[in-house]
Amino acid sequence: MSSKKAFRVLGKRTIRKDGIAKVTGQEKFSSDIILPNMLYARMLKSPYPHARVKSMDVSGAEEMGAVALTPQEIPDVKFCPRLVSTPEATYKDWKVLSEKPVYVGEPIGAVAAETEEEAQRALEAIKVEYEPLEATFDALDSMKLRQQLHDEILLKDEGIKVKNNVGCHLDITEGDVEKGFGEADVVLERTYRTNRRYQNQLETKSVVVRPEPGGGITVWSTTQSIHNSRLLLHEIFGIPVGKIRVMKVAAGGFFGSSIQVNPVVPVAVALALKSWRPVKMTYTREEDLHDHVSYQMIFNLKLGAKRDGTLTAGQLEAYLDIGGHQIQAYPLLGCVVGWWVSLYKLPHIKYVGKAVYTNKVPSCAFRGYGSPQITWAVENLMDELAEAVGWDPLDFRLKNYIGLGDVFWGQGPTVKCIVQSCGVEEILTKGAEMVDWYHRPRPEEQTGRYRRGIGVGRGFHTSSAGAPVPSAVVDFGGAILKLNEDGTLDYITALMDHGGGTMTAHAKIIAEELCVPLENVNIVQGDTQTTVYDVCTHASRGVYAGGGAALKVARKVKDKLRDYAAKMLDAYPNAVKFRCDRERGQGVIYAEGVEGKELTFEEIASTARYKNWGTIASVESYRQPSCPPHFTGYFVEVEVDTWTGKVKLLRVVAGADIGTVINPELAAAQVHGGFLQGWSMAIIEDTPYDPENGDLMNRGFINNYKIPPPPDLPQLDDFTVFFAHTYEPTGPFGAKGLGEGALNPVAGAASNAICNALGVRFYELPITPIKILRALKEKEVE
Amino acid sequence: MKIEFTLNGRRRQFDVEPNQLLLNLLREKLYLTGTKYGCGIGECGACTVLLEGEPVLSCLTLAVDVDGREVKTIEGVAKGDNLDVVQEAYLEEAAVQCGFCTPGFILTTEALLRENPDPSEEEIREYLKGNFCRCTGYVNIIKAVKTAASRLRQARNQTSKEQTP
Amino acid sequence: MYINKLNTHIIPIRFEYHAPTSVEGAVELLSKYGEEARLLAGGTDLLVKMKQRLVEPKYIINIKKIKELAGINERKDGIHIGAATKLRTIERSKMIKEKLPVLHEAVISIGSVQIRNMATIGGNLCNASPSADSATALLALDAKARIFGPEGATIIPLEKFFVGPGQTILKPNEIMVEVSSPHLTEDIGTSFMKVGWTSFDIATVNIAVVLKLEGEAVNNCRIALGACAPTPIRTHRAEEFLKGKELTSEVLEEAANIVSEYVRPRAHWRRAPSEYRKAVSKALAMDALTIARKRIEGM
């Protein structure tokens, strides 16, 4: 269902508003900020995966003239760096600087000096005595370990004891799975193990903090939420909220790695407060690799189906390897089951989820927040199950997918909505036609060296965590819009643009609603003092929720304009109309049919000034009524060289249902980027650990973390992206999100393609050439 | 050590330590922060600058090693707000997302098109190998290079037409 | 400890910097400073190692100002390439592409445009990684290295140049001045192949083949294999096996098997286990020989 409305700016090709700054190198990122009198800071990191810090002697550093910071100098506050959940769902086990580090790379101290080189020397002059403790590197082993990584953690500010190194758990049962499996003709159960991918955002975590006279601080940092950063710093340091000014600044990619306040931020704040000078801390790439990573997951997945193609029941046991600390493990447990049950209709479900501590880099969200992992597993099992019940895998999916009218779990069990727009049919049938799905190769018919396969993967992601009722997830935003004296508008929001063009989308929504040229909407780079609360740019909520807020303030401004225009035109406010006058470069309000009765926004604004009527502006918060899923589907064609195990990517056909498409080229770009991340997830990414020293095998060096470059990707003509024709009634002009849906089903499609080529299925990621050759050899032996 | 080199068309003099990297000289002493640190070991290309028109990695170049040479950074490409053909193409083809890799890509593209004004898609892909982008999946970047190449060729044909009596 | 010594933002150590303008000058400095000095060519290996704190030289000797160290010269006895010749110069050389195509193929597989604009062939060889792509190609070409020390110049076969992983035969006061390859005759076909995890990667396995046929039979075949042993190597047993034989598919497979037997597992091999390298070296050997033969036929 689509609303075939002709939009003036939405859906048109436009240049992104922050584009000139980016292509000329003038865009300032946190890591670019340089202030007068600034100190350069370096983090002291634990070299052990698990240890007690017995003593720390910073005299060597201080003798060099550096400012040193020890854990004792920081307020003794245990916190969770991510402030998206409500208190009853927030587990706290972090300190700013640890005295009992639980992963190699954990911050245990810091220094700041006049130059980076001096700071580095000062860092090396710090003497630390450690008592190494037993360490664990596998979630399943962790649960058997006697020693707990954390003896006591906080939940809603109350201490709870950790058992079996399980940080938190979640069990959900709906219906009767035994009955459901009993009704099935085929029941399949498999174990899946994902990789531990690193977000690899190009800008490493950075912060600059400037102490202000009167006890305040100004902060520029890599963050997805300026307001949550402010709140956390208030929680830790006690500085009044209004005195913490967190600036909105461009960032070199997030992919979920700064939903939480990154460890560099409170450390730099402490150094700035101690030295009374601005402090900058930019992580090196190797430090960044020790800072955050995605959630590695182990699934025992069981699905039952009848020969008539219906699914009867599902059971999922999920182990999340969360590393040394919790960032958002508990909400993630809910999201994993939510994504799982929202892929296909399961009449009965049983879910047992455990988040387990290991002595590894702490896990945090990576685009999709558990969905790439569970979708990979499910899409694989759906292929196997389809074959077992004698159904084509695509038809099997078409028969069972959660779609229009079904319940969708937008962000775990406490955030649900009913699907009101759905393009899954269009995506899958159109894509199938493009790749000639029903005539795709059969693995048993291929015997040569090079084998081809086509695989499908479908999925979705939520567009924000909005819903009609409150939940365990804070999700709302807000915006400010004001009319300038020349008829242009200033738009201010705390929502961040990761690079997807979210701000431009907001500007287009405003321009569309108010009938002004796009150039007339200025995007103001605000801060926490000049914006109202927005929870965070994550959960693919930038356009749906953020754009919703933009639309809300645009409508309020429109109403005020209407009133003032009516006054000036001596017309009725509810009868005047808006149009865009390109020649004059203005929005115009007119009384239809009456010649001469029209005003430009500029005329209204300047009259409002001379007549002292006031500024035409609006400040609003906005809570989205829903969490509509945006749907994606990928058809991937590969060719496997059975002599080297290398997989060549031949062709990609991708369909996306995002409701109204606001920025077509940038939306397609989300699909391109999400696809490469998913492809890379399927075949190469991982951060293995060295059991000898408990550190990353690659020590943090990025030369071992390869992502396929352009020559390894299909030709432009072989990568097709199309959008379904849908309209989301609860979204601004019918729009939904896209960011995470662009990634979620890709690894599933890629794995299925490789399996179609080889007749061998893989239950562990990444599917490397080494694993492929090994599997082919084993198959030969059989 | 005293060094002198041409930076974005102007002769500059500096006193540097031998272990000073060109990247940091540009970013910290000159506030030319368009050139970025992405990895420090030559894997990502975010620190790309042009040395006599050739793309090199400033994170692995000692400042003393550019004494007497010609360096161009992203700041030397546009003339104020007047973008050059490559920059415009990147914007039009939506090849810019977070923008952190963009300066490196633009400089590498400038060099590619100067050396090879009519590159095939394969040649473009090979040439851009050393510039890493996590956001775009490279598709629109390659489109931008093609668009820029085509426009530059057109402009060249136009100029030569005008010059031919 | 190690993790706190790493800082790839900067070069975290101080050193004395020299930029001699003659080979003798470089050797003098090397003789003076010995193990505490390092030669700086492209910097793409040395500076990375310094940032990784794997090497901390007190003296850096920049050799890029020594004019005679760079340049490609075609002489009667072969093609001579100065050690400080940039890889990009070699890549752009029409003469090398035409006359030593296997070297051209190897060089364009190294790094990226940026890296090749900085890195030198001497650096690639003296860094002596077992996976050095130019080494594999040059070994198959029966290349020679010219070394200059306090006592003057010596010429040694490149096969003797590599001693172990990251180790060459060079003494601390010696410098590689040039590498040279004999001319290839017209009835020779060559091929260089490499498998990395992506196309911007070092080799998991690389191979170079220089093949001369006499009629249908192999007159002479040189096969070099990289990343499979402590150094890049020649696979002489495979070469011997092929002499005088026709390149039937059985012969090809047998030769490739012999090549794969040269894979010698190393204790700290993290990239790929020997079973993988055996399989891939065999595959590449077959591919490279096939392509080399096709190229003879194509002439």
PDB file of N, CA and C in Angstrom, chain A residues 13 16 19 22-25 28-29 31-32 34 117 198-200 202 251 255 284-285 366 498-499 665 669-670 672-673 677 685 703 706-707 710-711 714-716, chain B residues 19 27-28 31 33-34 36-39 41 43 74 81 83 87 91-92 94 96-101 106 121 125-126 129 132 134-140 142:
ATOM      1  N   ARG A  13      16.797  14.020  -5.729  1.00  0.00           N
ATOM      2  CA  ARG A  13      18.253  14.015  -5.542  1.00  0.00           C
ATOM      3  C   ARG A  13      18.698  15.392  -5.065  1.00  0.00           C
ATOM      4  N   ARG A  16      23.809  16.751   0.116  1.00  0.00           N
ATOM      5  CA  ARG A  16      23.681  16.790   1.573  1.00  0.00           C
ATOM      6  C   ARG A  16      24.177  18.118   2.121  1.00  0.00           C
ATOM      7  N   GLY A  19      27.725  18.568   3.188  1.00  0.00           N
ATOM      8  CA  GLY A  19      28.636  17.987   2.206  1.00  0.00           C
ATOM      9  C   GLY A  19      29.872  18.817   1.934  1.00  0.00           C
ATOM     10  N   LYS A  22      32.561  18.436   4.380  1.00  0.00           N
ATOM     11  CA  LYS A  22      33.223  17.125   4.359  1.00  0.00           C
ATOM     12  C   LYS A  22      34.179  16.981   3.183  1.00  0.00           C
ATOM     13  N   VAL A  23      33.801  17.480   2.010  1.00  0.00           N
ATOM     14  CA  VAL A  23      34.686  17.263   0.858  1.00  0.00           C
ATOM     15  C   VAL A  23      35.859  18.243   0.826  1.00  0.00           C
ATOM     16  N   THR A  24      35.806  19.276   1.643  1.00  0.00           N
ATOM     17  CA  THR A  24      36.935  20.208   1.670  1.00  0.00           C
ATOM     18  C   THR A  24      37.810  19.978   2.884  1.00  0.00           C
ATOM     19  N   GLY A  25      37.475  19.002   3.686  1.00  0.00           N
ATOM     20  CA  GLY A  25      38.274  18.713   4.873  1.00  0.00           C
ATOM     21  C   GLY A  25      38.070  19.707   5.994  1.00  0.00           C
ATOM     22  N   LYS A  28      34.950  19.535  11.237  1.00  0.00           N
ATOM     23  CA  LYS A  28      35.780  19.223  12.401  1.00  0.00           C
ATOM     24  C   LYS A  28      35.162  18.040  13.143  1.00  0.00           C
ATOM     25  N   PHE A  29      35.951  17.011  13.310  1.00  0.00           N
ATOM     26  CA  PHE A  29      35.555  15.866  14.103  1.00  0.00           C
ATOM     27  C   PHE A  29      36.183  16.037  15.494  1.00  0.00           C
ATOM     28  N   SER A  31      38.295  14.375  17.005  1.00  0.00           N
ATOM     29  CA  SER A  31      39.738  14.154  16.987  1.00  0.00           C
ATOM     30  C   SER A  31      40.482  15.299  16.308  1.00  0.00           C
ATOM     31  N   ASP A  32      39.739  16.247  15.705  1.00  0.00           N
ATOM     32  CA  ASP A  32      40.380  17.389  15.059  1.00  0.00           C
ATOM     33  C   ASP A  32      40.442  18.615  15.963  1.00  0.00           C
ATOM     34  N   ILE A  34      41.407  21.250  18.433  1.00  0.00           N
ATOM     35  CA  ILE A  34      42.637  21.652  19.119  1.00  0.00           C
ATOM     36  C   ILE A  34      42.335  22.955  19.828  1.00  0.00           C
ATOM     37  N   GLU A 117      53.923  12.990  22.581  1.00  0.00           N
ATOM     38  CA  GLU A 117      55.156  12.239  22.817  1.00  0.00           C
ATOM     39  C   GLU A 117      55.533  12.278  24.297  1.00  0.00           C
ATOM     40  N   TYR A 198      34.660  -6.369  14.954  1.00  0.00           N
ATOM     41  CA  TYR A 198      35.016  -5.044  15.460  1.00  0.00           C
ATOM     42  C   TYR A 198      34.367  -4.010  14.542  1.00  0.00           C
ATOM     43  N   GLN A 199      33.772  -2.979  15.160  1.00  0.00           N
ATOM     44  CA  GLN A 199      33.028  -2.000  14.378  1.00  0.00           C
ATOM     45  C   GLN A 199      33.910  -1.323  13.320  1.00  0.00           C
ATOM     46  N   ASN A 200      35.202  -1.091  13.648  1.00  0.00           N
ATOM     47  CA  ASN A 200      36.131  -0.516  12.677  1.00  0.00           C
ATOM     48  C   ASN A 200      35.647   0.804  12.093  1.00  0.00           C
ATOM     49  N   LEU A 202      35.976   4.557  11.228  1.00  0.00           N
ATOM     50  CA  LEU A 202      37.268   5.102  10.835  1.00  0.00           C
ATOM     51  C   LEU A 202      37.854   6.094  11.841  1.00  0.00           C
ATOM     52  N   ALA A 251      31.182  12.875  13.570  1.00  0.00           N
ATOM     53  CA  ALA A 251      32.007  11.736  13.967  1.00  0.00           C
ATOM     54  C   ALA A 251      32.303  10.865  12.763  1.00  0.00           C
ATOM     55  N   PHE A 255      28.337   3.003  14.096  1.00  0.00           N
ATOM     56  CA  PHE A 255      27.845   1.633  13.992  1.00  0.00           C
ATOM     57  C   PHE A 255      27.546   1.066  15.371  1.00  0.00           C
ATOM     58  N   THR A 284      44.488   5.509  19.920  1.00  0.00           N
ATOM     59  CA  THR A 284      45.141   4.966  18.742  1.00  0.00           C
ATOM     60  C   THR A 284      44.250   3.852  18.215  1.00  0.00           C
ATOM     61  N   ARG A 285      44.515   3.398  17.033  1.00  0.00           N
ATOM     62  CA  ARG A 285      43.687   2.333  16.472  1.00  0.00           C
ATOM     63  C   ARG A 285      43.803   1.072  17.330  1.00  0.00           C
ATOM     64  N   PHE A 366      26.544  -3.312  17.552  1.00  0.00           N
ATOM     65  CA  PHE A 366      27.141  -3.132  16.231  1.00  0.00           C
ATOM     66  C   PHE A 366      25.997  -3.280  15.245  1.00  0.00           C
ATOM     67  N   HIS A 498      25.065  10.168  11.744  1.00  0.00           N
ATOM     68  CA  HIS A 498      26.231   9.293  11.665  1.00  0.00           C
ATOM     69  C   HIS A 498      26.957   9.457  10.343  1.00  0.00           C
ATOM     70  N   GLY A 499      26.278  10.068   9.393  1.00  0.00           N
ATOM     71  CA  GLY A 499      26.832  10.137   8.051  1.00  0.00           C
ATOM     72  C   GLY A 499      25.800   9.702   7.034  1.00  0.00           C
ATOM     73  N   GLU A 665      19.582   8.475  -3.099  1.00  0.00           N
ATOM     74  CA  GLU A 665      20.970   8.060  -3.316  1.00  0.00           C
ATOM     75  C   GLU A 665      21.629   7.681  -1.995  1.00  0.00           C
ATOM     76  N   ALA A 669      22.913   4.114  -0.616  1.00  0.00           N
ATOM     77  CA  ALA A 669      24.254   4.028  -0.031  1.00  0.00           C
ATOM     78  C   ALA A 669      24.228   3.263   1.294  1.00  0.00           C
ATOM     79  N   GLN A 670      23.149   3.368   2.052  1.00  0.00           N
ATOM     80  CA  GLN A 670      23.031   2.585   3.281  1.00  0.00           C
ATOM     81  C   GLN A 670      23.018   1.100   2.944  1.00  0.00           C
ATOM     82  N   HIS A 672      24.329  -0.303   0.219  1.00  0.00           N
ATOM     83  CA  HIS A 672      25.682  -0.682  -0.218  1.00  0.00           C
ATOM     84  C   HIS A 672      26.583  -0.923   0.992  1.00  0.00           C
ATOM     85  N   GLY A 673      26.562   0.048   1.917  1.00  0.00           N
ATOM     86  CA  GLY A 673      27.449  -0.033   3.085  1.00  0.00           C
ATOM     87  C   GLY A 673      27.070  -1.182   4.008  1.00  0.00           C
ATOM     88  N   GLN A 677      29.319  -4.637   5.019  1.00  0.00           N
ATOM     89  CA  GLN A 677      29.565  -5.046   6.410  1.00  0.00           C
ATOM     90  C   GLN A 677      29.058  -6.476   6.643  1.00  0.00           C
ATOM     91  N   GLU A 685      35.609 -11.230   8.928  1.00  0.00           N
ATOM     92  CA  GLU A 685      35.909 -10.491  10.157  1.00  0.00           C
ATOM     93  C   GLU A 685      35.946 -11.367  11.406  1.00  0.00           C
ATOM     94  N   ASN A 703      46.274  -4.220  10.551  1.00  0.00           N
ATOM     95  CA  ASN A 703      46.662  -4.861   9.305  1.00  0.00           C
ATOM     96  C   ASN A 703      46.165  -6.292   9.238  1.00  0.00           C
ATOM     97  N   LYS A 706      41.020  -7.347   8.052  1.00  0.00           N
ATOM     98  CA  LYS A 706      40.826  -6.956   6.656  1.00  0.00           C
ATOM     99  C   LYS A 706      39.356  -6.854   6.300  1.00  0.00           C
ATOM    100  N   ILE A 707      39.047  -5.856   5.518  1.00  0.00           N
ATOM    101  CA  ILE A 707      37.706  -5.730   4.952  1.00  0.00           C
ATOM    102  C   ILE A 707      37.884  -5.751   3.442  1.00  0.00           C
ATOM    103  N   PRO A 710      37.541  -2.464  -2.895  1.00  0.00           N
ATOM    104  CA  PRO A 710      36.771  -2.409  -4.142  1.00  0.00           C
ATOM    105  C   PRO A 710      37.044  -3.510  -5.170  1.00  0.00           C
ATOM    106  N   PRO A 711      38.311  -3.916  -5.382  1.00  0.00           N
ATOM    107  CA  PRO A 711      38.498  -4.946  -6.412  1.00  0.00           C
ATOM    108  C   PRO A 711      37.816  -6.278  -6.064  1.00  0.00           C
ATOM    109  N   PRO A 714      31.520  -6.758  -6.455  1.00  0.00           N
ATOM    110  CA  PRO A 714      30.978  -6.879  -7.815  1.00  0.00           C
ATOM    111  C   PRO A 714      31.018  -5.560  -8.578  1.00  0.00           C
ATOM    112  N   GLN A 715      30.953  -5.669  -9.887  1.00  0.00           N
ATOM    113  CA  GLN A 715      30.883  -4.481 -10.735  1.00  0.00           C
ATOM    114  C   GLN A 715      29.619  -3.696 -10.411  1.00  0.00           C
ATOM    115  N   LEU A 716      29.630  -2.415 -10.716  1.00  0.00           N
ATOM    116  CA  LEU A 716      28.470  -1.566 -10.452  1.00  0.00           C
ATOM    117  C   LEU A 716      27.207  -2.149 -11.072  1.00  0.00           C
TER     118      LEU A 716
ATOM    119  N   ASN B  19      61.835  12.737  14.496  1.00  0.00           N
ATOM    120  CA  ASN B  19      60.779  11.725  14.615  1.00  0.00           C
ATOM    121  C   ASN B  19      59.370  12.294  14.416  1.00  0.00           C
ATOM    122  N   ARG B  27      48.502  18.439  11.085  1.00  0.00           N
ATOM    123  CA  ARG B  27      47.308  18.532  11.920  1.00  0.00           C
ATOM    124  C   ARG B  27      47.512  19.414  13.141  1.00  0.00           C
ATOM    125  N   GLU B  28      48.649  19.242  13.795  1.00  0.00           N
ATOM    126  CA  GLU B  28      48.813  19.914  15.085  1.00  0.00           C
ATOM    127  C   GLU B  28      49.493  21.262  14.996  1.00  0.00           C
ATOM    128  N   TYR B  31      47.122  23.113  11.938  1.00  0.00           N
ATOM    129  CA  TYR B  31      45.667  23.023  12.095  1.00  0.00           C
ATOM    130  C   TYR B  31      44.976  22.591  10.809  1.00  0.00           C
ATOM    131  N   THR B  33      43.411  19.939   9.613  1.00  0.00           N
ATOM    132  CA  THR B  33      42.937  18.669  10.143  1.00  0.00           C
ATOM    133  C   THR B  33      42.148  17.860   9.133  1.00  0.00           C
ATOM    134  N   GLY B  34      42.142  18.276   7.886  1.00  0.00           N
ATOM    135  CA  GLY B  34      41.451  17.490   6.862  1.00  0.00           C
ATOM    136  C   GLY B  34      42.102  16.143   6.660  1.00  0.00           C
ATOM    137  N   LYS B  36      43.599  12.876   8.010  1.00  0.00           N
ATOM    138  CA  LYS B  36      43.188  12.196   9.241  1.00  0.00           C
ATOM    139  C   LYS B  36      44.128  11.080   9.673  1.00  0.00           C
ATOM    140  N   TYR B  37      44.087  10.773  10.954  1.00  0.00           N
ATOM    141  CA  TYR B  37      44.693   9.554  11.485  1.00  0.00           C
ATOM    142  C   TYR B  37      43.603   8.489  11.520  1.00  0.00           C
ATOM    143  N   GLY B  38      43.863   7.345  10.871  1.00  0.00           N
ATOM    144  CA  GLY B  38      42.873   6.276  10.916  1.00  0.00           C
ATOM    145  C   GLY B  38      43.439   5.006  11.505  1.00  0.00           C
ATOM    146  N   CYS B  39      44.767   4.798  11.265  1.00  0.00           N
ATOM    147  CA  CYS B  39      45.342   3.546  11.760  1.00  0.00           C
ATOM    148  C   CYS B  39      46.812   3.656  12.119  1.00  0.00           C
ATOM    149  N   ILE B  41      49.403   2.843  10.513  1.00  0.00           N
ATOM    150  CA  ILE B  41      50.342   1.863   9.960  1.00  0.00           C
ATOM    151  C   ILE B  41      50.146   1.604   8.477  1.00  0.00           C
ATOM    152  N   GLU B  43      47.341   1.190   6.585  1.00  0.00           N
ATOM    153  CA  GLU B  43      46.302   0.291   6.095  1.00  0.00           C
ATOM    154  C   GLU B  43      45.044   0.976   5.605  1.00  0.00           C
ATOM    155  N   ILE B  74      44.061  18.131   1.370  1.00  0.00           N
ATOM    156  CA  ILE B  74      42.681  18.360   0.924  1.00  0.00           C
ATOM    157  C   ILE B  74      42.335  19.847   0.977  1.00  0.00           C
ATOM    158  N   ASP B  81      34.842  28.258  -1.414  1.00  0.00           N
ATOM    159  CA  ASP B  81      33.660  27.420  -1.569  1.00  0.00           C
ATOM    160  C   ASP B  81      33.535  26.879  -2.993  1.00  0.00           C
ATOM    161  N   LEU B  83      34.217  24.349  -5.257  1.00  0.00           N
ATOM    162  CA  LEU B  83      34.688  22.972  -5.242  1.00  0.00           C
ATOM    163  C   LEU B  83      35.252  22.605  -6.600  1.00  0.00           C
ATOM    164  N   GLN B  87      35.399  16.946  -6.135  1.00  0.00           N
ATOM    165  CA  GLN B  87      34.615  17.188  -4.924  1.00  0.00           C
ATOM    166  C   GLN B  87      33.132  17.258  -5.252  1.00  0.00           C
ATOM    167  N   LEU B  91      29.921  14.679  -4.046  1.00  0.00           N
ATOM    168  CA  LEU B  91      28.687  15.128  -3.415  1.00  0.00           C
ATOM    169  C   LEU B  91      27.482  14.698  -4.218  1.00  0.00           C
ATOM    170  N   GLU B  92      27.562  14.867  -5.531  1.00  0.00           N
ATOM    171  CA  GLU B  92      26.398  14.550  -6.360  1.00  0.00           C
ATOM    172  C   GLU B  92      26.063  13.077  -6.363  1.00  0.00           C
ATOM    173  N   ALA B  94      26.414  11.094  -3.925  1.00  0.00           N
ATOM    174  CA  ALA B  94      26.186  10.633  -2.545  1.00  0.00           C
ATOM    175  C   ALA B  94      27.287   9.681  -2.101  1.00  0.00           C
ATOM    176  N   VAL B  96      29.599  10.507  -0.062  1.00  0.00           N
ATOM    177  CA  VAL B  96      30.101  10.994   1.218  1.00  0.00           C
ATOM    178  C   VAL B  96      29.098  10.649   2.302  1.00  0.00           C
ATOM    179  N   GLN B  97      29.520   9.873   3.305  1.00  0.00           N
ATOM    180  CA  GLN B  97      28.637   9.615   4.439  1.00  0.00           C
ATOM    181  C   GLN B  97      29.233  10.268   5.681  1.00  0.00           C
ATOM    182  N   CYS B  98      29.969   9.560   6.484  1.00  0.00           N
ATOM    183  CA  CYS B  98      30.469  10.236   7.681  1.00  0.00           C
ATOM    184  C   CYS B  98      31.525  11.274   7.296  1.00  0.00           C
ATOM    185  N   GLY B  99      32.177  11.050   6.181  1.00  0.00           N
ATOM    186  CA  GLY B  99      33.112  12.039   5.651  1.00  0.00           C
ATOM    187  C   GLY B  99      34.541  11.919   6.143  1.00  0.00           C
ATOM    188  N   PHE B 100      34.798  10.962   7.023  1.00  0.00           N
ATOM    189  CA  PHE B 100      36.147  10.873   7.594  1.00  0.00           C
ATOM    190  C   PHE B 100      37.151  10.394   6.564  1.00  0.00           C
ATOM    191  N   CYS B 101      36.738   9.516   5.674  1.00  0.00           N
ATOM    192  CA  CYS B 101      37.644   8.973   4.665  1.00  0.00           C
ATOM    193  C   CYS B 101      37.707   9.872   3.439  1.00  0.00           C
ATOM    194  N   ILE B 106      39.418  11.776  -2.047  1.00  0.00           N
ATOM    195  CA  ILE B 106      39.411  12.830  -3.053  1.00  0.00           C
ATOM    196  C   ILE B 106      40.815  13.041  -3.602  1.00  0.00           C
ATOM    197  N   GLU B 121      36.380   0.661 -14.879  1.00  0.00           N
ATOM    198  CA  GLU B 121      35.919   0.426 -13.514  1.00  0.00           C
ATOM    199  C   GLU B 121      36.936  -0.410 -12.749  1.00  0.00           C
ATOM    200  N   ARG B 125      38.823   0.635  -9.259  1.00  0.00           N
ATOM    201  CA  ARG B 125      38.792  -0.198  -8.047  1.00  0.00           C
ATOM    202  C   ARG B 125      40.194  -0.500  -7.531  1.00  0.00           C
ATOM    203  N   GLU B 126      41.092  -0.835  -8.451  1.00  0.00           N
ATOM    204  CA  GLU B 126      42.474  -1.121  -8.059  1.00  0.00           C
ATOM    205  C   GLU B 126      43.145   0.100  -7.441  1.00  0.00           C
ATOM    206  N   LYS B 129      42.183   0.981  -3.814  1.00  0.00           N
ATOM    207  CA  LYS B 129      42.362  -0.104  -2.854  1.00  0.00           C
ATOM    208  C   LYS B 129      42.894   0.349  -1.491  1.00  0.00           C
ATOM    209  N   PHE B 132      40.336   3.155   2.738  1.00  0.00           N
ATOM    210  CA  PHE B 132      39.313   2.363   3.400  1.00  0.00           C
ATOM    211  C   PHE B 132      38.100   3.204   3.747  1.00  0.00           C
ATOM    212  N   ARG B 134      34.286   2.559   5.698  1.00  0.00           N
ATOM    213  CA  ARG B 134      33.441   1.594   6.405  1.00  0.00           C
ATOM    214  C   ARG B 134      31.967   1.874   6.157  1.00  0.00           C
ATOM    215  N   CYS B 135      31.658   3.072   5.645  1.00  0.00           N
ATOM    216  CA  CYS B 135      30.255   3.471   5.514  1.00  0.00           C
ATOM    217  C   CYS B 135      29.623   3.125   4.164  1.00  0.00           C
ATOM    218  N   THR B 136      30.327   3.424   3.085  1.00  0.00           N
ATOM    219  CA  THR B 136      29.647   3.469   1.790  1.00  0.00           C
ATOM    220  C   THR B 136      29.599   2.161   1.022  1.00  0.00           C
ATOM    221  N   GLY B 137      30.447   1.193   1.363  1.00  0.00           N
ATOM    222  CA  GLY B 137      30.518   0.002   0.520  1.00  0.00           C
ATOM    223  C   GLY B 137      31.082   0.319  -0.851  1.00  0.00           C
ATOM    224  N   TYR B 138      31.621   1.512  -1.024  1.00  0.00           N
ATOM    225  CA  TYR B 138      32.375   1.945  -2.210  1.00  0.00           C
ATOM    226  C   TYR B 138      31.569   2.183  -3.477  1.00  0.00           C
ATOM    227  N   VAL B 139      30.322   1.769  -3.529  1.00  0.00           N
ATOM    228  CA  VAL B 139      29.588   1.842  -4.800  1.00  0.00           C
ATOM    229  C   VAL B 139      29.490   3.282  -5.307  1.00  0.00           C
ATOM    230  N   ASN B 140      28.993   4.173  -4.449  1.00  0.00           N
ATOM    231  CA  ASN B 140      28.815   5.554  -4.918  1.00  0.00           C
ATOM    232  C   ASN B 140      30.148   6.258  -5.120  1.00  0.00           C
ATOM    233  N   ILE B 142      32.791   4.872  -6.467  1.00  0.00           N
ATOM    234  CA  ILE B 142      33.223   4.523  -7.821  1.00  0.00           C
ATOM    235  C   ILE B 142      32.404   5.292  -8.846  1.00  0.00           C
TER     236      ILE B 142
END
